[in-house]
XYZ file of C-alpha atoms in Angstrom:
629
model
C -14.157 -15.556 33.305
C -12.132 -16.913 36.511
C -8.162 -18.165 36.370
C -7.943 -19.836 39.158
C -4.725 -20.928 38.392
C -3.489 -17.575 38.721
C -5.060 -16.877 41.787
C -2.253 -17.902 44.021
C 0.182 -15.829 41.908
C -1.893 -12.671 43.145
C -1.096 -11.214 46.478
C -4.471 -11.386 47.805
C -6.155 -11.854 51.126
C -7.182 -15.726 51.378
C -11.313 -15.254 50.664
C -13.862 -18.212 51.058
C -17.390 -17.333 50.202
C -19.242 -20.864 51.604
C -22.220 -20.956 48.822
C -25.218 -22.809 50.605
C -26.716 -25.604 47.888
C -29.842 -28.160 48.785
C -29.508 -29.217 45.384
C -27.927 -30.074 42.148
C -27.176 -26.543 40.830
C -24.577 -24.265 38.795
C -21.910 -22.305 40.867
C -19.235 -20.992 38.806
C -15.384 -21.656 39.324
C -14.527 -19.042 40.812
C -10.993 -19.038 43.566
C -13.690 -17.225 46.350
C -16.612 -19.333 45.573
C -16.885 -22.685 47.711
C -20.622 -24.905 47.297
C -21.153 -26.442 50.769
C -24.117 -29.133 50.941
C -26.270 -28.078 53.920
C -28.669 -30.961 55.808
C -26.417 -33.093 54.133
C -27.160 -35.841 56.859
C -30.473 -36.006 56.100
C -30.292 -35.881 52.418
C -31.063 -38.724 50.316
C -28.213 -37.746 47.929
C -25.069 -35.879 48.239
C -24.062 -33.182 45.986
C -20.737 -34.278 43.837
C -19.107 -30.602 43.423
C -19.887 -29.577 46.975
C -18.066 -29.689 50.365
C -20.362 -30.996 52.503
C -21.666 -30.051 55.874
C -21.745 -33.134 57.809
C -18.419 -34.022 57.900
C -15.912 -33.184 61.139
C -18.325 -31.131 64.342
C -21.290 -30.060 62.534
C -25.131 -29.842 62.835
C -26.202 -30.615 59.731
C -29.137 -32.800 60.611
C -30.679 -29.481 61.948
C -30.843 -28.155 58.819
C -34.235 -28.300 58.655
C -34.608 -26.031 61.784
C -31.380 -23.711 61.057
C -31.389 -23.812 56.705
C -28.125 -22.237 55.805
C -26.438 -21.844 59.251
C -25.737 -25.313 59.223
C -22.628 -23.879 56.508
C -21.759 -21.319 59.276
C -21.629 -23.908 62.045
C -19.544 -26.426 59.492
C -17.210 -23.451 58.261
C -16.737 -21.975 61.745
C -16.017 -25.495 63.900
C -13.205 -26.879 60.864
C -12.355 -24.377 58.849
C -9.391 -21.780 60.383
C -7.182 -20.989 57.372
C -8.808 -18.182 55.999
C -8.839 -14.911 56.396
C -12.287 -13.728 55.692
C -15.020 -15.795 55.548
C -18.391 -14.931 53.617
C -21.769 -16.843 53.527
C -24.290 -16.739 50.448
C -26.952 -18.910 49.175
C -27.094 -20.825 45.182
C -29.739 -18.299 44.215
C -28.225 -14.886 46.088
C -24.642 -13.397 45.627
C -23.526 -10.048 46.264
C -23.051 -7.343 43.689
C -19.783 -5.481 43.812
C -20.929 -3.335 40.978
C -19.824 0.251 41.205
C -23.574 1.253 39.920
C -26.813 0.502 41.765
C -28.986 -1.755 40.338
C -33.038 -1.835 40.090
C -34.114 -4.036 42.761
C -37.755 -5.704 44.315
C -39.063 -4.178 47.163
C -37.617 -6.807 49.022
C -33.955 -5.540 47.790
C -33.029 -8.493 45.209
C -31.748 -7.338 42.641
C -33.929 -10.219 40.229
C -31.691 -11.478 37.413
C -33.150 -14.039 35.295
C -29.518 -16.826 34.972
C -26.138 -17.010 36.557
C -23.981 -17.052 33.480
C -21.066 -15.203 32.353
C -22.971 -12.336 31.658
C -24.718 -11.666 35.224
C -21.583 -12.563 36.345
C -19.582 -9.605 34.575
C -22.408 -7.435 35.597
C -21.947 -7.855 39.205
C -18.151 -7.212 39.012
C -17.593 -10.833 40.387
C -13.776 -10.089 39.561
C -11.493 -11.997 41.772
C -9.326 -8.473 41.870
C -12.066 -6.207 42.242
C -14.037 -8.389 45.146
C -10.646 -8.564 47.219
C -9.797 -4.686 46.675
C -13.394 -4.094 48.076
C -13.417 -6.650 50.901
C -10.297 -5.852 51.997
C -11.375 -2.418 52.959
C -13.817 -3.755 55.451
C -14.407 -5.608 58.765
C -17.890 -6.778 58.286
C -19.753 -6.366 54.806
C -23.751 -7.141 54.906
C -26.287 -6.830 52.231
C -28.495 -3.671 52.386
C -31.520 -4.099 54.662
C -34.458 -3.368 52.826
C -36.977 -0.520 54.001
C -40.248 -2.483 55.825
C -42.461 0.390 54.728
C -41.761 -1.709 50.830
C -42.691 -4.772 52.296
C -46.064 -3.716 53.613
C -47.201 -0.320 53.846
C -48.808 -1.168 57.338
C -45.348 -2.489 59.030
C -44.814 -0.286 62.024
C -41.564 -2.213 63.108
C -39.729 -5.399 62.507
C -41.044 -6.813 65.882
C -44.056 -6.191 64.243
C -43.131 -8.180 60.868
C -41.776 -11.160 62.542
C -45.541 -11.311 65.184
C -47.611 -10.942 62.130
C -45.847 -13.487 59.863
C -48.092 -16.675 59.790
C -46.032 -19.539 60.933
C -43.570 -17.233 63.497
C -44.227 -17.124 67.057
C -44.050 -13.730 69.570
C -43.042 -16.062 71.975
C -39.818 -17.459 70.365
C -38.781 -13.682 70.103
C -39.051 -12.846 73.489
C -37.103 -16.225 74.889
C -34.737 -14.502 71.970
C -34.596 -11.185 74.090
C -34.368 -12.776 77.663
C -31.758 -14.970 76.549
C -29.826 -11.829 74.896
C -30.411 -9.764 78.099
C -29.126 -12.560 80.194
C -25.713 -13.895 78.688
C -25.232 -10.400 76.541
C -26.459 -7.905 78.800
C -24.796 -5.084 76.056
C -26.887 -6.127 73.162
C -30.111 -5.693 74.962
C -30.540 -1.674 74.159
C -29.808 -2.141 70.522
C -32.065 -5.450 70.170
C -34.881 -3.572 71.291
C -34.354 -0.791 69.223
C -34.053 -2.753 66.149
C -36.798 -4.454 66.768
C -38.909 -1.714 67.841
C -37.355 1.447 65.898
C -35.527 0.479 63.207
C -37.328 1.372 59.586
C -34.723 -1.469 58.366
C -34.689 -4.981 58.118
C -31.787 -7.418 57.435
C -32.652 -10.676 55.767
C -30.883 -13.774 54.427
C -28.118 -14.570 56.699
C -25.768 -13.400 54.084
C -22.393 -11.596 54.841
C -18.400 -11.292 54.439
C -16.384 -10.573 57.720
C -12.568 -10.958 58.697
C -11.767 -14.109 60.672
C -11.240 -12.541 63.676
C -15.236 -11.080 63.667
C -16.401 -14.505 61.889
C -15.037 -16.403 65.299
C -16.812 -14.086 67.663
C -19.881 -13.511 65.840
C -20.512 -17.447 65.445
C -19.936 -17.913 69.192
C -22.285 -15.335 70.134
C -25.052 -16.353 67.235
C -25.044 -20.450 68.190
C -25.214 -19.607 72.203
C -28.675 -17.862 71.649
C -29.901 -20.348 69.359
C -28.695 -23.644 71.128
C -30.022 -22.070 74.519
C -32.980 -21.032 72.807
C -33.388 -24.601 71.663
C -33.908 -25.889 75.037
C -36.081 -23.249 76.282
C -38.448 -23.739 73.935
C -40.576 -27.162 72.190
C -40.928 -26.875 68.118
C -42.534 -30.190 67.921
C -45.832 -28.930 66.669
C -44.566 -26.464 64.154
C -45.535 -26.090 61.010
C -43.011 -27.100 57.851
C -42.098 -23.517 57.672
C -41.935 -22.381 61.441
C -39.833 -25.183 62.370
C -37.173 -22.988 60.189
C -37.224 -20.928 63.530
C -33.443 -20.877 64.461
C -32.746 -19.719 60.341
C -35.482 -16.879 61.014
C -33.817 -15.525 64.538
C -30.337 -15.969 63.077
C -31.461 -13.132 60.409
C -32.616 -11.376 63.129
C -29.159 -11.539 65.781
C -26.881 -10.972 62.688
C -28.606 -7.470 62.474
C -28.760 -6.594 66.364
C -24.642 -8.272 66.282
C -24.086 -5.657 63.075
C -25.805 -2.969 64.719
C -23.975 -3.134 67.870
C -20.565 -3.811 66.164
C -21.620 -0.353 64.166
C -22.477 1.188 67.175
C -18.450 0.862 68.728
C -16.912 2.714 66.133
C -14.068 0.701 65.514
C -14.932 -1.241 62.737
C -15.184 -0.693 59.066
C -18.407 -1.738 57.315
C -20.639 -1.631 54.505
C -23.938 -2.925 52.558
C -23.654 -4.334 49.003
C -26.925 -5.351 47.072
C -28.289 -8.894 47.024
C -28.988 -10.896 44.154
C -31.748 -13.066 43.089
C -31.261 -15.866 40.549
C -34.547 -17.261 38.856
C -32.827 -20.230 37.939
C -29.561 -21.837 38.309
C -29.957 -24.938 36.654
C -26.345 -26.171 35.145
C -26.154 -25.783 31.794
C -26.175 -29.784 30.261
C -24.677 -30.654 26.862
C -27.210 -33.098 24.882
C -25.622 -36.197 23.550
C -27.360 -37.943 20.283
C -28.808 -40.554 22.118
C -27.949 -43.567 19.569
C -24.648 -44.306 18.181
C -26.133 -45.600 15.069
C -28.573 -44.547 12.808
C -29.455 -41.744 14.658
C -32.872 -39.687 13.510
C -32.723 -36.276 15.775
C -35.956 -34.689 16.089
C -36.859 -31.470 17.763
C -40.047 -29.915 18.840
C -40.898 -27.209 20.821
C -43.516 -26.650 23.294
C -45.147 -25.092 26.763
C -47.101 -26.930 29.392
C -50.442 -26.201 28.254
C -49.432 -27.977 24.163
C -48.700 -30.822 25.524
C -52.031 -32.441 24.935
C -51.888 -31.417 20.936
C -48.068 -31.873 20.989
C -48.636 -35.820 22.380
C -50.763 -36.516 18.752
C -47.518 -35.516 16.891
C -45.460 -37.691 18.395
C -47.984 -40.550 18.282
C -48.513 -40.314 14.660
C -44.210 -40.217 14.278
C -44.297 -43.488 16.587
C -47.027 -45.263 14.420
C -45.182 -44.608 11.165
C -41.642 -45.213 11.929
C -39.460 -48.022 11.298
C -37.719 -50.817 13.176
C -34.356 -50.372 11.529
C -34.228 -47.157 12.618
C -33.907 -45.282 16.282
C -35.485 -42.133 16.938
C -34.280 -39.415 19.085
C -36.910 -36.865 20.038
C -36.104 -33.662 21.813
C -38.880 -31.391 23.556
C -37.657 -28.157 23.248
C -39.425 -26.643 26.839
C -38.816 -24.171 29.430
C -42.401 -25.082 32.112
C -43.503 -28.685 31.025
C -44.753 -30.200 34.594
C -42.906 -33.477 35.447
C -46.321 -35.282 35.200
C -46.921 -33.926 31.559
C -42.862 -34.739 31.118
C -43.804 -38.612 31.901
C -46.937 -39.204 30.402
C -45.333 -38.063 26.985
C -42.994 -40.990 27.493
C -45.109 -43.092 28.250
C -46.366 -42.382 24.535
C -43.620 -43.706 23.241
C -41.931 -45.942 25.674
C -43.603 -49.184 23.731
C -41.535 -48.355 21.434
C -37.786 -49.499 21.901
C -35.985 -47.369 19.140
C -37.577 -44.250 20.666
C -35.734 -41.912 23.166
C -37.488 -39.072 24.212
C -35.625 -35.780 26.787
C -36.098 -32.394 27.577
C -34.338 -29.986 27.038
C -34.379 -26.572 28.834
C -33.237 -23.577 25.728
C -33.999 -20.369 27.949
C -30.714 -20.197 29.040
C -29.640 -19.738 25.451
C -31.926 -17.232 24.706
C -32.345 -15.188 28.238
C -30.903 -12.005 26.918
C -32.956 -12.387 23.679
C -36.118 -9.824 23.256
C -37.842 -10.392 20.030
C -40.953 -9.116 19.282
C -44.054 -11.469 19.796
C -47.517 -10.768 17.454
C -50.623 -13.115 16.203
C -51.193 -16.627 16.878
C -47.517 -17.683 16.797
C -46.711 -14.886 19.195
C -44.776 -17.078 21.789
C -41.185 -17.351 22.600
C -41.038 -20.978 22.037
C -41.101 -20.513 18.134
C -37.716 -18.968 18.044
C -35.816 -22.024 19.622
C -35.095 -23.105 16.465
C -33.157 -20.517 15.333
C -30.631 -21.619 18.709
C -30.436 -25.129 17.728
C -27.050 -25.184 16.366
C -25.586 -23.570 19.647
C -28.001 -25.866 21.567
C -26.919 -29.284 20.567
C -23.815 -28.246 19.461
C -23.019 -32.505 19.022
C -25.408 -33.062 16.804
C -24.353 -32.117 12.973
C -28.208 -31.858 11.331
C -31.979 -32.363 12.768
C -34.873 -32.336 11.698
C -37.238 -29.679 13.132
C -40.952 -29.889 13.391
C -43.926 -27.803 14.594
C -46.378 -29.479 17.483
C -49.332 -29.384 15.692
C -48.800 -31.863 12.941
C -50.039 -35.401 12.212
C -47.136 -37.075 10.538
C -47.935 -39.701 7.690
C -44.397 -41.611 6.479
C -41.414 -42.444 8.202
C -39.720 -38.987 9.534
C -36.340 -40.831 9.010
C -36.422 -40.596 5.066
C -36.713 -36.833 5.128
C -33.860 -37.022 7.709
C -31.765 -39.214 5.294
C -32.052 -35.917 2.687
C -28.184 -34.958 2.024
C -28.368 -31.542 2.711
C -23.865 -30.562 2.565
C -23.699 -27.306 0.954
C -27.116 -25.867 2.250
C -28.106 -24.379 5.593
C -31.107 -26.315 5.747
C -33.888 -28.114 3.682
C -37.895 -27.278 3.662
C -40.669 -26.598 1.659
C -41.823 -23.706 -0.145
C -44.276 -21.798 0.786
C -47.781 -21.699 -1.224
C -50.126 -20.156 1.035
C -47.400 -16.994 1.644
C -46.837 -17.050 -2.372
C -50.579 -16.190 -2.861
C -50.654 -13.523 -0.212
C -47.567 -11.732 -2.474
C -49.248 -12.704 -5.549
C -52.194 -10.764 -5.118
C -54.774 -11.406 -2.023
C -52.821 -9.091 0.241
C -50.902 -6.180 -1.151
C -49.887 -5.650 1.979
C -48.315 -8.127 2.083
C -46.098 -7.598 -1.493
C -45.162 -4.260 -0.103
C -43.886 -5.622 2.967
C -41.895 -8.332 1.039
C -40.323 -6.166 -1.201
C -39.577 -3.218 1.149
C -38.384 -4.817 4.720
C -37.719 -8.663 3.751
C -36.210 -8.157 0.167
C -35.932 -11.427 -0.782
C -34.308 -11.438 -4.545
C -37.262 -14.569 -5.387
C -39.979 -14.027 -2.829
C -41.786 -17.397 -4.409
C -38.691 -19.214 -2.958
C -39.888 -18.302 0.565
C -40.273 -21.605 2.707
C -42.715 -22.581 5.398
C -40.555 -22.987 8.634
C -42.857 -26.156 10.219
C -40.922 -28.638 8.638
C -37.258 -27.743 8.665
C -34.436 -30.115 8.168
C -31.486 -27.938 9.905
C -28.096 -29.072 8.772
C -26.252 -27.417 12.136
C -22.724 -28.181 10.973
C -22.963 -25.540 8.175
C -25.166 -23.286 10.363
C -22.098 -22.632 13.009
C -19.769 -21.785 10.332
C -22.487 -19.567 9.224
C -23.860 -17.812 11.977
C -23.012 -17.499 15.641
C -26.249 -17.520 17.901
C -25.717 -13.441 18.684
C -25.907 -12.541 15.248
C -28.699 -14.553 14.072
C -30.897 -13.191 17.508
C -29.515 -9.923 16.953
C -30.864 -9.953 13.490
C -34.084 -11.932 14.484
C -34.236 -8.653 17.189
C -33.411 -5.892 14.530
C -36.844 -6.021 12.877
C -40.680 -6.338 13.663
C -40.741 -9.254 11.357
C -43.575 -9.992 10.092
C -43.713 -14.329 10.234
C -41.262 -13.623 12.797
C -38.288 -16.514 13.127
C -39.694 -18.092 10.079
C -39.196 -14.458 8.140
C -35.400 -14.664 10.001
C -34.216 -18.070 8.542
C -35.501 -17.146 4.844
C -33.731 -13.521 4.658
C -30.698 -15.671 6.821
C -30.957 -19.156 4.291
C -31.631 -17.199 1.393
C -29.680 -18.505 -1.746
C -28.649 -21.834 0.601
C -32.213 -23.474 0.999
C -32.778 -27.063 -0.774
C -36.504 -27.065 -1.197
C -38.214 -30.794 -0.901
C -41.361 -32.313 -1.818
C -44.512 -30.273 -0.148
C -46.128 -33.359 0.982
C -43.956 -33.364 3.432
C -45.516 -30.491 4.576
C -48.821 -29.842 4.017
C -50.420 -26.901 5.479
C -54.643 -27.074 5.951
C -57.408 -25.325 4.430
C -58.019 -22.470 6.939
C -61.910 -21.505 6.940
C -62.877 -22.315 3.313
C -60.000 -19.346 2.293
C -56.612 -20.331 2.074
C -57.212 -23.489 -0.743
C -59.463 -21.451 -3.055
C -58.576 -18.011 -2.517
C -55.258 -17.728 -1.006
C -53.571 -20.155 -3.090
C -55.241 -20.282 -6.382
C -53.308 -16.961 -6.546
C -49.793 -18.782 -5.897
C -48.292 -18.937 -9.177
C -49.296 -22.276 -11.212
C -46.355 -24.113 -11.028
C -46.653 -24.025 -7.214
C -50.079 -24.096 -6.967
C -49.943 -26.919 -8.681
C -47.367 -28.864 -6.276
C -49.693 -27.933 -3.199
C -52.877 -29.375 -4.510
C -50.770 -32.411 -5.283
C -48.955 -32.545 -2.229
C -52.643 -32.534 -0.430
C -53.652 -35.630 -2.371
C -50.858 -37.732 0.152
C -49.921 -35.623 2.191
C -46.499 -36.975 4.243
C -47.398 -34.412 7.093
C -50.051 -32.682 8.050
C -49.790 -28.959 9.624
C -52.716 -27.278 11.081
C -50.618 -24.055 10.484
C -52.858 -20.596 11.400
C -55.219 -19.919 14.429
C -57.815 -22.743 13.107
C -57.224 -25.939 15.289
C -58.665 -29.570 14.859
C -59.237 -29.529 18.543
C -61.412 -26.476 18.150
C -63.137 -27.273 15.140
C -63.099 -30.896 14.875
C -65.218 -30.143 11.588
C -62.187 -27.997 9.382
C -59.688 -28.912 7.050
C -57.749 -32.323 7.696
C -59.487 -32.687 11.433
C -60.492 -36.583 11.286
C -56.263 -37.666 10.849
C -55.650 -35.715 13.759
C -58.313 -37.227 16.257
C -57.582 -40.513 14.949
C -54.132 -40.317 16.522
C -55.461 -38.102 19.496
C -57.900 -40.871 20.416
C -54.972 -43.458 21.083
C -52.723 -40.845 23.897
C -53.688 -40.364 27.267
C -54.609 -36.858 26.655
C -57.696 -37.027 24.708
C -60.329 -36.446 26.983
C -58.148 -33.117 27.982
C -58.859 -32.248 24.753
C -62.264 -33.351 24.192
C -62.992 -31.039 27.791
C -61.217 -28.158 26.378
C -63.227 -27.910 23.074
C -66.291 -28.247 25.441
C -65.015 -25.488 27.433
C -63.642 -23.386 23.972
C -67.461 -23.674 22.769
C -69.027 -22.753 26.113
C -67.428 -19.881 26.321
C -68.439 -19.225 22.779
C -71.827 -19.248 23.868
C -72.067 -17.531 27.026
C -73.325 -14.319 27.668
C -74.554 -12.598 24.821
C -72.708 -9.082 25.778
C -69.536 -11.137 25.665
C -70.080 -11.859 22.048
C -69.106 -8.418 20.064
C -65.929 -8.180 21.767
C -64.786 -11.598 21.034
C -65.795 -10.763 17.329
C -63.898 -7.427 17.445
C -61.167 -9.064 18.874
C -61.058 -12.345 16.472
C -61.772 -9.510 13.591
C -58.789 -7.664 14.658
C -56.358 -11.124 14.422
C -57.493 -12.001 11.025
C -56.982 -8.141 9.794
C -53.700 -8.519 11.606
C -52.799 -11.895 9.203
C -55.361 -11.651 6.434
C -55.906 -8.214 5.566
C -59.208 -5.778 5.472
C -61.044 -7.637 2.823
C -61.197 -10.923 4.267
C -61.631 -9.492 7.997
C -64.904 -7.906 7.126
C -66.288 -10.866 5.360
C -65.723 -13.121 8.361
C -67.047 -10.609 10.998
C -69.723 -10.298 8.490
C -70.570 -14.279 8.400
C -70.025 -14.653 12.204
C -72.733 -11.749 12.909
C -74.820 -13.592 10.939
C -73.954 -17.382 12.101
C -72.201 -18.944 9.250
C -69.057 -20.249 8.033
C -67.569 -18.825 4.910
C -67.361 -21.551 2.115
């Protein structure tokens, strides 16, 4: 977005915007933007890309009483060559967007990455930032109104007594100290305090040298002398961040005075909030040699189901071979994160990383229904923008048991085709018959020219090479977006794949019987030829998918169940599983005026994916206690 080559081409006021960082984090290159380290002195590790603020006079080992003024102190004791000087933090910039944006009632305006496209929206233009700052002494971010905070706030005096871990007292040493070295503030500190329906927050601001020179003088007398007046030793974590909270404070009674003269320009611009910030990290195959990528996707709360997958992969894979296993994850806790390599960590061809994909898909809004209604099945369709060094990977769902060696589906040659899988019986019988809806929803919104080529998405060997000459990422999410598709992401790759598909033996894919229905019902309707490979394809099956709402760690009874607790029984996660089906079936049983709407509401998924016949036979059987056969 930025040429900061040709900055110093332009005829432009010299701008540094100090960007306050605690840790590792993306700030884009940018000729304004400078990442400063604050508490750098007592940080156990110092931040590559940053300046840092212990270096020359500073007071970074403070930090923890003064947060991001330890930047301020740093800039305004050794830096004199600029001539405007701006403060913001990793996770808050300013907008210079001509249009307001919706904000919190705290004034952020809450964007979910700091990419490119955030980036564009805030008019973070080199030209357009110095156009607008050049117009203006002092610019601040709008104060937000304290009635939004709480409805009760009568003033910010008020706010700052009532908040937990601040003290009344440190605000009146503030005042005395205010009313003895800067008599002229005293009037408007007051007022703000006691009048003002505004309240300035974050430290954050632009100003011309001149005004940064005076303001910092004035800001670290109060707070030095109000260091020796008063004894933080028995604050808590959070009020020992006193001198940060009072700076907020004296930069709005030092803006409202400097208002108040008349001879100054000024102005508010909206603050930003980042939810995350993370730099964006290119994925390496971890082994040079023969290299098996694997990908799987899950949340926090899989984990337990997701560890039997990769147990059963360990168990059947070969020494000649190295494994490389991604976890495709946006919330998995750092203590899930290392007990699922601990799994494998026995095992010295194994390398197992996470990797974060929201970034990738942050501007992405697909619509989410049934039992695969979450997010985390559509990372797959970003894979080939994901890892863009990787050339093909193999794909699989986390809840499988895998049987054989993962590497000789991997070894498939798969030039010429966008990807390899299986076909589908269990959606073949739906067409063919069981759920007309079904047919008319195939033929009229997916339109596949041979519907019975329509492949089951678990298992997916993704030859990413061909896919990025294919498809960029925005048109296969825009087309994923265009539609309420019915299988979702797996309806997307077969209308995407279709014609380019090489279809491989269904073992290695095996979908379970799902209550009794989908074996004798569902896919004796399939036609022969591929009923015929399923019921085959069961006899060994290669891998095992517990694919539909019907889980072995519900119903340790169904379809398939005794492979899966066989592996679960060897991670560290089985009794978390064992409690949650004890939980699953107490709640099954409690309160009998509980029970209708749970059947109403499981009658309502299985119309949504089944259809009216088979709805009203199982609401019929659970009213009456049984299991359909």
């Amino acid at each position: 977005m930025f040429d900061v080559a040709q900055y110093s081409l332009m005829n432009l006021p010299k701008i540094k915007i100090y960007i306050s960082c605690h840790k590792d984090c993306f700030v884009p290159e940018h000729p304004f933007l400078f990442p400063i380290h604050v508490g750098c002195a007592i940080s156990e590790k110092r931040l590559p890309f940053a300046l840092h603020d212990d270096e020359g006079e500073n007071i970074s080992s403070k930090n923890k009483m003064y947060c991001e003024l330890t930047a301020q102190y740093w800039a305004w004791k050794n830096d004199t060559d600029a001539d405007y000087y701006g403060f913001w933090h990793y996770r808050r910039y300013m907008s210079f967007s001509d249009k307001k944006l919706a904000h919190s009632f705290f004034g952020d305006v809450d964007i979910d990455y700091l990419d490119d496209q955030s980036l564009k929206m805030l008019n973070l233009d080199e030209k357009i930032m110095a156009e607008k700052i050049r117009q203006f002494d002092v610019i601040a971010t709008t104060p937000c109104y304290l009635k939004k905070l709480n409805k009760m706030l009568k003033s910010n005096r008020q706010q700052y007594e009532q908040t937990p871990y601040q003290y009344k007292e440190d605000l009146d040493v503030m005042l005395e100290i205010i009313k003895e070295k800067y008599p002229d503030y005293y009037d408007i500190a007051n007022w703000y305090l006691d009048k003002s329906p505004l309240g300035y927050y974050c430290n954050m601001f632009i100003m011309k040298k001149e005004l940064f020179q005076v303001y910092s003088e004035w800001l670290f007398t109060i707070l030095f002398e109000h260091e020796k007046r008063r004894d933080y030793t028995d604050y808590s974590v959070q009020g020992y961040r006193v001198s940060g909270y009072l700076g907020e404070r004296l930069f709005a009674i030092w803006y409202l005075h400097l208002q108040k003269t008349g001879k100054y320009k000024t102005c508010d611009l909206q603050r930003t909030l980042f939810k995350n910030v993370e730099k964006t990290v290119e994925v390496k195959s971890a082994f040079q040699n023969n290299n098996v990528a694997i990908a799987l996707a899950a949340n926090d709360y899989f984990v337990p189901y997701l560890s039997v997958t990769l147990a059963s992969i360990a168990k059947n894979s070969s020494v000649g071979r190295n494994y490389d296993i991604l976890i495709l994850t946006t919330d998995i806790s750092q203590k899930n994160r290392i007990a699922l390599q601990s799994l494998v960590s026995a095992y010295k061809n194994f390398s197992l990383r996470f990797v974060n994909p929201e970034k990738k898909i942050a501007h992405f809004s697909p619509h989410l229904h049934g039992h695969f209604g979450h997010i985390e099945t559509y990372y797959r369709l970003i894979l080939p923008d994901l890892l863009p060094d990787y050339d093909k990977i193999l794909y699989l769902d986390s809840d499988m048991v895998v049987n054989a060696d993962v590497s000789e589906l991997f070894d498939e040659d798969v030039n010429g085709f966008l990807l390899a899988a299986c076909p589908d019986a269990d959606t073949a019988g739906l067409y063919n018959g069981w759920q007309p809806e079904r047919k008319k929803y195939s033929d009229e919104i997916l339109k596949l020219k041979e519907p019975y080529k329509y492949f089951q998405a678990g298992t997916i060997l993704f030859n990413l090479a061909e896919f990025r000459k294919t498809y960029s990422i925005e048109e296969m999410l825009n087309f994923a977006s265009k539609e309420n598709w019915l299988l979702q992401d797996q309806d997307v790759l077969n209308k995407l794949c279709e014609g380019r598909v090489k279809y491989v033996d269904m073992a290695w894919n095996v979908m379970c019987d799902y209550n009794g229905v989908r074996v004798k019902e569902i896919i004796a309707l399939a036609p022969q030829w591929l009923n015929k490979m399923y019921m085959d394809s069961r006899k060994d099956p290669k891998i095992i998918h517990y694919a539909g709402p019907q889980k072995p760690w519900l119903e340790p009874e169904m379809d398939f169940a005794q492979e899966f607790w066989e592996h679960a029984k060897t991670t560290s996660f089985y009794e978390v599983m064992v409690w949650r089906m004890g939980q699953e079936r107490k709640d099954e049983h409690s309160t009998s005026w509980k029970t209708p709407f749970r059947i109403v509401k499981r009658g309502l998924r299985c119309l949504l994916e089944h259809g009216f016949l088979f709805t009203a036979k199982k609401i019929k059987n659970k009213i009456l206690g049984r299991k359909m056969s």
